[in-house]
Short mmCIF file of C-alpha atoms in Angstrom, two decimals:
data_model
loop_
_atom_site.label_atom_id
_atom_site.label_comp_id
_atom_site.label_asym_id
_atom_site.label_seq_id
_atom_site.Cartn_x
_atom_site.Cartn_y
_atom_site.Cartn_z
CA UNK A 1 -24.04 -39.97 -13.95
CA UNK A 2 -26.29 -42.26 -16.42
CA UNK A 3 -28.26 -45.50 -15.27
CA UNK A 4 -27.22 -47.75 -16.82
CA UNK A 5 -27.66 -45.39 -18.18
CA UNK A 6 -28.97 -44.15 -18.40
CA UNK A 7 -26.56 -43.08 -20.56
CA UNK A 8 -25.18 -44.62 -23.37
CA UNK A 9 -25.71 -41.70 -25.54
CA UNK A 10 -25.29 -38.31 -24.65
CA UNK A 11 -22.96 -38.66 -21.40
CA UNK A 12 -19.77 -38.92 -23.17
CA UNK A 13 -16.70 -36.75 -21.16
CA UNK A 14 -14.29 -34.62 -23.77
CA UNK A 15 -11.68 -37.16 -23.25
CA UNK A 16 -14.11 -39.97 -24.60
CA UNK A 17 -15.62 -38.10 -27.47
CA UNK A 18 -11.94 -36.94 -28.74
CA UNK A 19 -10.83 -40.91 -28.45
CA UNK A 20 -14.35 -41.71 -30.06
CA UNK A 21 -13.63 -39.52 -32.94
CA UNK A 22 -10.11 -40.86 -33.53
CA UNK A 23 -9.99 -44.11 -35.66
CA UNK A 24 -6.84 -46.52 -35.77
CA UNK A 25 -4.65 -44.93 -37.99
CA UNK A 26 -4.07 -46.95 -41.39
CA UNK A 27 -2.28 -46.47 -45.01
CA UNK A 28 -3.45 -47.43 -48.31
CA UNK A 29 -1.42 -49.39 -50.58
CA UNK A 30 -0.92 -52.59 -48.16
CA UNK A 31 0.99 -50.94 -45.20
CA UNK A 32 0.09 -52.10 -41.93
CA UNK A 33 -1.96 -50.33 -39.22
CA UNK A 34 -0.20 -48.60 -37.15
CA UNK A 35 -2.97 -49.04 -34.63
CA UNK A 36 -5.39 -52.25 -34.27
CA UNK A 37 -9.04 -51.34 -32.73
CA UNK A 38 -10.33 -53.81 -30.35
CA UNK A 39 -13.83 -54.54 -28.87
CA UNK A 40 -13.83 -55.55 -25.50
CA UNK A 41 -16.98 -57.58 -24.47
CA UNK A 42 -17.32 -57.22 -20.38
CA UNK A 43 -19.53 -57.87 -17.38
CA UNK A 44 -19.40 -56.23 -13.76
CA UNK A 45 -21.50 -56.77 -10.58
CA UNK A 46 -21.86 -52.87 -9.77
CA UNK A 47 -22.63 -53.31 -6.46
CA UNK A 48 -19.27 -51.91 -5.21
CA UNK A 49 -18.51 -49.42 -8.19
CA UNK A 50 -19.65 -45.90 -8.12
CA UNK A 51 -20.50 -46.46 -11.84
CA UNK A 52 -18.49 -47.02 -14.78
CA UNK A 53 -17.03 -43.24 -15.74
CA UNK A 54 -13.49 -42.84 -14.04
CA UNK A 55 -13.84 -40.59 -11.33
CA UNK A 56 -11.07 -38.92 -9.01
CA UNK A 57 -10.96 -40.80 -5.59
CA UNK A 58 -14.01 -43.18 -6.60
CA UNK A 59 -13.54 -47.11 -7.33
CA UNK A 60 -14.99 -47.31 -10.93
CA UNK A 61 -15.27 -49.86 -13.76
CA UNK A 62 -13.54 -47.83 -16.07
CA UNK A 63 -10.62 -47.00 -13.70
CA UNK A 64 -10.42 -50.38 -12.81
CA UNK A 65 -10.01 -51.93 -16.38
CA UNK A 66 -7.92 -49.19 -17.52
CA UNK A 67 -5.33 -49.51 -14.72
CA UNK A 68 -5.66 -53.25 -15.97
CA UNK A 69 -5.05 -52.85 -19.11
CA UNK A 70 -2.13 -50.19 -18.61
CA UNK A 71 -0.32 -53.03 -15.90
CA UNK A 72 -0.77 -55.59 -18.91
CA UNK A 73 0.15 -53.54 -21.81
CA UNK A 74 2.64 -50.96 -20.14
CA UNK A 75 0.80 -48.31 -21.82
CA UNK A 76 -1.74 -45.91 -21.28
CA UNK A 77 -5.10 -46.92 -23.45
CA UNK A 78 -8.11 -44.92 -23.24
CA UNK A 79 -11.84 -46.64 -23.30
CA UNK A 80 -14.93 -45.60 -25.16
CA UNK A 81 -18.14 -47.67 -23.95
CA UNK A 82 -21.06 -48.64 -25.15
CA UNK A 83 -23.24 -47.45 -22.10
CA UNK A 84 -21.78 -45.53 -19.14
CA UNK A 85 -23.74 -47.36 -16.14
CA UNK A 86 -24.64 -45.46 -12.75
CA UNK A 87 -23.19 -46.56 -8.98
CA UNK A 88 -24.84 -49.60 -8.72
CA UNK A 89 -26.00 -50.85 -12.00
CA UNK A 90 -24.50 -53.91 -12.85
CA UNK A 91 -23.72 -55.40 -16.59
CA UNK A 92 -23.88 -58.78 -18.29
CA UNK A 93 -23.41 -57.41 -21.96
CA UNK A 94 -21.26 -54.27 -21.82
CA UNK A 95 -19.54 -53.47 -24.87
CA UNK A 96 -16.35 -51.29 -25.30
CA UNK A 97 -13.51 -50.22 -27.49
CA UNK A 98 -10.14 -48.84 -27.69
CA UNK A 99 -6.97 -48.61 -30.09
CA UNK A 100 -3.73 -50.32 -29.42
CA UNK A 101 -0.51 -49.51 -31.25
CA UNK A 102 0.09 -53.01 -33.01
CA UNK A 103 3.51 -53.43 -31.39
CA UNK A 104 2.07 -53.60 -28.21
CA UNK A 105 -0.38 -55.93 -28.99
CA UNK A 106 2.29 -58.16 -30.62
CA UNK A 107 3.99 -58.46 -27.35
CA UNK A 108 1.29 -60.18 -25.45
CA UNK A 109 1.36 -63.80 -26.59
CA UNK A 110 4.57 -63.95 -25.47
CA UNK A 111 6.04 -67.25 -26.32
CA UNK A 112 2.66 -68.70 -26.21
CA UNK A 113 1.02 -69.23 -29.58
CA UNK A 114 -2.08 -67.69 -28.54
CA UNK A 115 -3.41 -64.59 -30.62
CA UNK A 116 -3.04 -61.23 -29.01
CA UNK A 117 -6.78 -60.82 -28.23
CA UNK A 118 -6.59 -64.40 -26.82
CA UNK A 119 -3.67 -63.25 -24.77
CA UNK A 120 -5.06 -59.89 -23.43
CA UNK A 121 -8.25 -62.05 -21.98
CA UNK A 122 -6.32 -64.11 -20.24
CA UNK A 123 -4.09 -61.22 -19.21
CA UNK A 124 -6.49 -59.52 -17.60
CA UNK A 125 -8.14 -62.13 -16.19
CA UNK A 126 -5.18 -62.28 -14.22
CA UNK A 127 -5.23 -58.54 -12.95
CA UNK A 128 -8.75 -57.35 -13.09
CA UNK A 129 -11.02 -57.71 -9.41
CA UNK A 130 -12.86 -60.43 -9.23
CA UNK A 131 -16.19 -58.38 -10.01
CA UNK A 132 -15.23 -57.56 -13.34
CA UNK A 133 -14.86 -60.02 -16.26
CA UNK A 134 -13.87 -59.61 -19.71
CA UNK A 135 -15.39 -62.28 -21.98
CA UNK A 136 -13.94 -61.94 -25.40
CA UNK A 137 -11.71 -59.46 -27.15
CA UNK A 138 -11.67 -59.05 -30.76
CA UNK A 139 -10.39 -56.92 -33.45
CA UNK A 140 -12.51 -54.63 -35.37
CA UNK A 141 -12.78 -51.97 -38.16
CA UNK A 142 -11.56 -48.77 -37.62
CA UNK A 143 -15.21 -48.02 -38.21
CA UNK A 144 -16.28 -49.50 -35.17
CA UNK A 145 -17.47 -47.07 -32.08
CA UNK A 146 -19.12 -48.92 -29.27
CA UNK A 147 -20.91 -45.75 -28.36
CA UNK A 148 -22.11 -44.19 -31.40
CA UNK A 149 -22.49 -47.43 -33.41
CA UNK A 150 -24.91 -49.44 -31.34
CA UNK A 151 -28.71 -50.25 -33.08
CA UNK A 152 -30.26 -50.41 -29.39
CA UNK A 153 -29.57 -51.42 -26.16
CA UNK A 154 -31.66 -53.78 -23.81
CA UNK A 155 -31.37 -53.30 -20.14
CA UNK A 156 -33.74 -55.92 -17.79
CA UNK A 157 -34.60 -54.92 -14.13
CA UNK A 158 -35.34 -57.38 -11.61
CA UNK A 159 -37.79 -56.99 -8.57
CA UNK A 160 -38.91 -59.56 -5.55
CA UNK A 161 -42.11 -58.47 -4.16
CA UNK A 162 -42.86 -61.12 -1.86
CA UNK A 163 -40.66 -62.82 1.27
CA UNK A 164 -40.95 -66.19 -1.10
CA UNK A 165 -38.75 -65.13 -3.54
CA UNK A 166 -36.38 -62.74 -1.55
CA UNK A 167 -32.73 -64.47 -2.06
CA UNK A 168 -30.11 -62.21 0.18
CA UNK A 169 -27.25 -63.77 -2.32
CA UNK A 170 -28.98 -62.33 -5.35
CA UNK A 171 -27.22 -58.90 -5.35
CA UNK A 172 -28.80 -57.67 -8.75
CA UNK A 173 -32.14 -57.88 -7.40
CA UNK A 174 -34.48 -54.92 -6.19
CA UNK A 175 -35.88 -56.26 -2.94
CA UNK A 176 -39.64 -54.59 -3.15
CA UNK A 177 -42.16 -54.85 0.31
CA UNK A 178 -45.25 -54.75 -1.90
CA UNK A 179 -46.76 -57.37 -4.05
CA UNK A 180 -47.13 -55.58 -7.73
CA UNK A 181 -49.37 -55.87 -10.36
CA UNK A 182 -47.70 -57.20 -13.17
CA UNK A 183 -50.72 -57.37 -15.65
CA UNK A 184 -51.47 -53.64 -14.79
CA UNK A 185 -47.85 -52.18 -15.09
CA UNK A 186 -47.85 -54.29 -19.04
CA UNK A 187 -50.88 -52.38 -19.70
CA UNK A 188 -49.62 -48.89 -18.37
CA UNK A 189 -46.00 -49.43 -20.79
CA UNK A 190 -48.08 -50.01 -23.82
CA UNK A 191 -48.64 -46.45 -24.26
CA UNK A 192 -45.39 -45.33 -23.70
CA UNK A 193 -43.40 -47.16 -26.72
CA UNK A 194 -42.20 -45.33 -29.69
CA UNK A 195 -40.53 -41.98 -30.42
CA UNK A 196 -41.39 -39.71 -27.86
CA UNK A 197 -39.73 -36.75 -26.03
CA UNK A 198 -39.07 -38.39 -22.63
CA UNK A 199 -38.05 -35.53 -20.90
CA UNK A 200 -40.21 -36.38 -17.57
CA UNK A 201 -38.16 -39.61 -17.41
CA UNK A 202 -34.75 -38.47 -17.55
CA UNK A 203 -32.59 -35.87 -16.16
CA UNK A 204 -31.38 -33.98 -19.55
CA UNK A 205 -28.02 -33.09 -20.07
CA UNK A 206 -27.10 -29.77 -21.32
CA UNK A 207 -27.26 -29.48 -25.22
CA UNK A 208 -28.50 -32.82 -25.58
CA UNK A 209 -31.65 -34.45 -27.23
CA UNK A 210 -34.45 -36.11 -24.78
CA UNK A 211 -36.52 -37.49 -27.65
CA UNK A 212 -35.93 -41.31 -28.10
CA UNK A 213 -37.15 -44.42 -29.51
CA UNK A 214 -38.70 -47.02 -26.76
CA UNK A 215 -38.71 -50.14 -28.72
CA UNK A 216 -39.80 -52.21 -25.86
CA UNK A 217 -40.95 -51.98 -22.39
CA UNK A 218 -42.90 -55.41 -21.33
CA UNK A 219 -43.38 -57.20 -17.43
CA UNK A 220 -43.31 -60.57 -16.70
CA UNK A 221 -43.19 -63.08 -14.00
CA UNK A 222 -41.25 -66.42 -14.86
CA UNK A 223 -42.63 -69.43 -13.88
CA UNK A 224 -41.25 -72.58 -12.18
CA UNK A 225 -38.20 -73.78 -13.49
CA UNK A 226 -37.71 -70.27 -15.58
CA UNK A 227 -34.90 -68.31 -15.07
CA UNK A 228 -35.50 -65.34 -12.63
CA UNK A 229 -38.32 -67.82 -10.92
CA UNK A 230 -41.02 -65.68 -9.38
CA UNK A 231 -39.21 -62.14 -9.87
CA UNK A 232 -40.77 -59.47 -11.89
CA UNK A 233 -38.77 -58.67 -14.75
CA UNK A 234 -38.87 -55.70 -16.61
CA UNK A 235 -37.23 -56.06 -20.31
CA UNK A 236 -36.28 -52.58 -21.98
CA UNK A 237 -34.90 -51.73 -25.30
CA UNK A 238 -34.26 -48.41 -27.08
CA UNK A 239 -31.78 -46.86 -29.33
CA UNK A 240 -30.16 -45.36 -26.70
CA UNK A 241 -31.19 -43.73 -22.99
CA UNK A 242 -31.14 -40.36 -21.79
CA UNK A 243 -29.66 -39.93 -18.36
CA UNK A 244 -31.66 -42.11 -15.49
CA UNK A 245 -34.52 -42.84 -18.07
CA UNK A 246 -34.25 -46.47 -17.30
CA UNK A 247 -34.61 -46.45 -13.45
CA UNK A 248 -37.48 -43.70 -14.19
CA UNK A 249 -39.54 -45.84 -16.51
CA UNK A 250 -39.14 -48.61 -13.98
CA UNK A 251 -40.14 -46.26 -10.96
CA UNK A 252 -43.47 -44.69 -12.56
CA UNK A 253 -44.59 -48.80 -13.65
CA UNK A 254 -43.80 -49.42 -9.61
CA UNK A 255 -46.50 -46.77 -8.58
CA UNK A 256 -49.16 -48.56 -10.92
CA UNK A 257 -48.10 -52.22 -9.71
CA UNK A 258 -48.69 -51.15 -6.11
CA UNK A 259 -52.10 -49.50 -6.82
CA UNK A 260 -50.76 -45.98 -6.26
CA UNK A 261 -51.44 -45.04 -9.76
CA UNK A 262 -53.86 -45.66 -12.33
CA UNK A 263 -52.75 -47.25 -15.44
CA UNK A 264 -52.94 -44.25 -17.33
CA UNK A 265 -50.63 -42.06 -15.32
CA UNK A 266 -47.23 -43.19 -17.03
CA UNK A 267 -48.78 -42.00 -19.84
CA UNK A 268 -49.71 -38.49 -18.48
CA UNK A 269 -46.50 -37.80 -17.07
CA UNK A 270 -44.70 -38.55 -20.80
CA UNK A 271 -47.30 -36.28 -21.88
CA UNK A 272 -46.55 -33.26 -19.14
CA UNK A 273 -42.73 -33.61 -20.15
CA UNK A 274 -41.81 -31.79 -17.53
CA UNK A 275 -38.88 -31.98 -14.44
CA UNK A 276 -40.88 -30.56 -11.92
CA UNK A 277 -42.26 -33.07 -9.04
CA UNK A 278 -45.20 -34.60 -8.77
CA UNK A 279 -47.56 -33.91 -6.11
CA UNK A 280 -49.73 -36.49 -4.38
CA UNK A 281 -52.52 -36.76 -7.12
CA UNK A 282 -50.67 -34.25 -9.85
CA UNK A 283 -48.54 -35.00 -12.22
CA UNK A 284 -44.90 -34.27 -12.52
CA UNK A 285 -41.69 -35.86 -13.52
CA UNK A 286 -41.67 -39.62 -12.90
CA UNK A 287 -39.63 -40.71 -9.64
CA UNK A 288 -36.58 -42.53 -10.39
CA UNK A 289 -36.02 -46.28 -8.57
CA UNK A 290 -32.97 -47.74 -6.88
CA UNK A 291 -30.14 -48.72 -9.22
CA UNK A 292 -29.87 -52.09 -7.82
CA UNK A 293 -32.00 -54.45 -9.60
CA UNK A 294 -30.75 -52.81 -13.39
CA UNK A 295 -28.25 -54.81 -15.21
CA UNK A 296 -27.37 -53.80 -18.89
CA UNK A 297 -28.15 -56.96 -20.90
CA UNK A 298 -27.18 -56.85 -24.29
CA UNK A 299 -25.88 -54.09 -26.77
CA UNK A 300 -26.20 -54.92 -30.58
CA UNK A 301 -24.50 -53.76 -33.72
CA UNK A 302 -24.76 -53.48 -37.25
CA UNK A 303 -23.04 -55.51 -39.68
CA UNK A 304 -19.09 -54.16 -40.26
CA UNK A 305 -20.20 -52.88 -43.81
CA UNK A 306 -22.81 -50.46 -42.34
CA UNK A 307 -20.88 -49.14 -39.16
CA UNK A 308 -19.42 -45.92 -39.96
CA UNK A 309 -22.77 -45.04 -41.69
CA UNK A 310 -24.76 -46.20 -38.46
CA UNK A 311 -22.00 -43.96 -36.43
CA UNK A 312 -22.43 -40.90 -38.49
CA UNK A 313 -26.40 -41.14 -38.32
CA UNK A 314 -26.37 -41.78 -34.16
CA UNK A 315 -23.80 -38.51 -33.88
CA UNK A 316 -26.22 -35.90 -35.87
CA UNK A 317 -29.07 -37.34 -34.17
CA UNK A 318 -27.56 -36.83 -30.24
CA UNK A 319 -26.70 -33.47 -31.23
#
């Protein structure tokens, strides 16, 4: 599965592919649409989930959310998500969409004066487990596609590299036993920015491209009084990510931060374009870091009038 990804771009299952290509139906001449497309903004603690995508016999975010939607609407509904996260990966700014028949939507407020979207938020809160929260539901144009319509995704990876900042209550932080050199990691990251073939930094999917535009890969150690004080925080932004790409980028930089690899090594890994394992002194595929510290932070979309064009471009590029 994708890493918080790791995913988003090339991991749709046949079921998701079908849904994302079936916009809410409408009629010309002022007739009411037969279904409404809804955008859901949500967060989850990925610790106890086997990733986003529904899988038989596994607890997944998609499975829990679709089960809750069926309970509330008494209708089987299917979700299309911006990024199919891996097992153990968290999300603060996940986005998905679904199409809901308008007659079903109209029943949600009951006798209250709430809008159907607000009523859906309230009802979902009553049936979802505590490690999943839907923050906002809003109706969007039929051209909105949570997956293909995204302009960019931002992930953050948090690392605790010393006893003074280890917090056993934080489930979104990787506990690392060696101190890391943030400046060296920052230096090494700059060479990876831009559009490249990230084959060495991902697990390729059959028929899918591994070319991505990495817009940001930065490192910081927030100071006293700041959020995540004392931790090491990586910010990773790209148009989309290949499977395991974020965790591989972080894994390579950890080697630099520990002093086991020189700052130029991650660029050599990128140029190698290989899935072969690296030797002690050689260049191969980037190592994969644990999923625990990774969080999908934000997904950005264009204005409504540009949604259809953006989705068409993304589908073409991913092909």
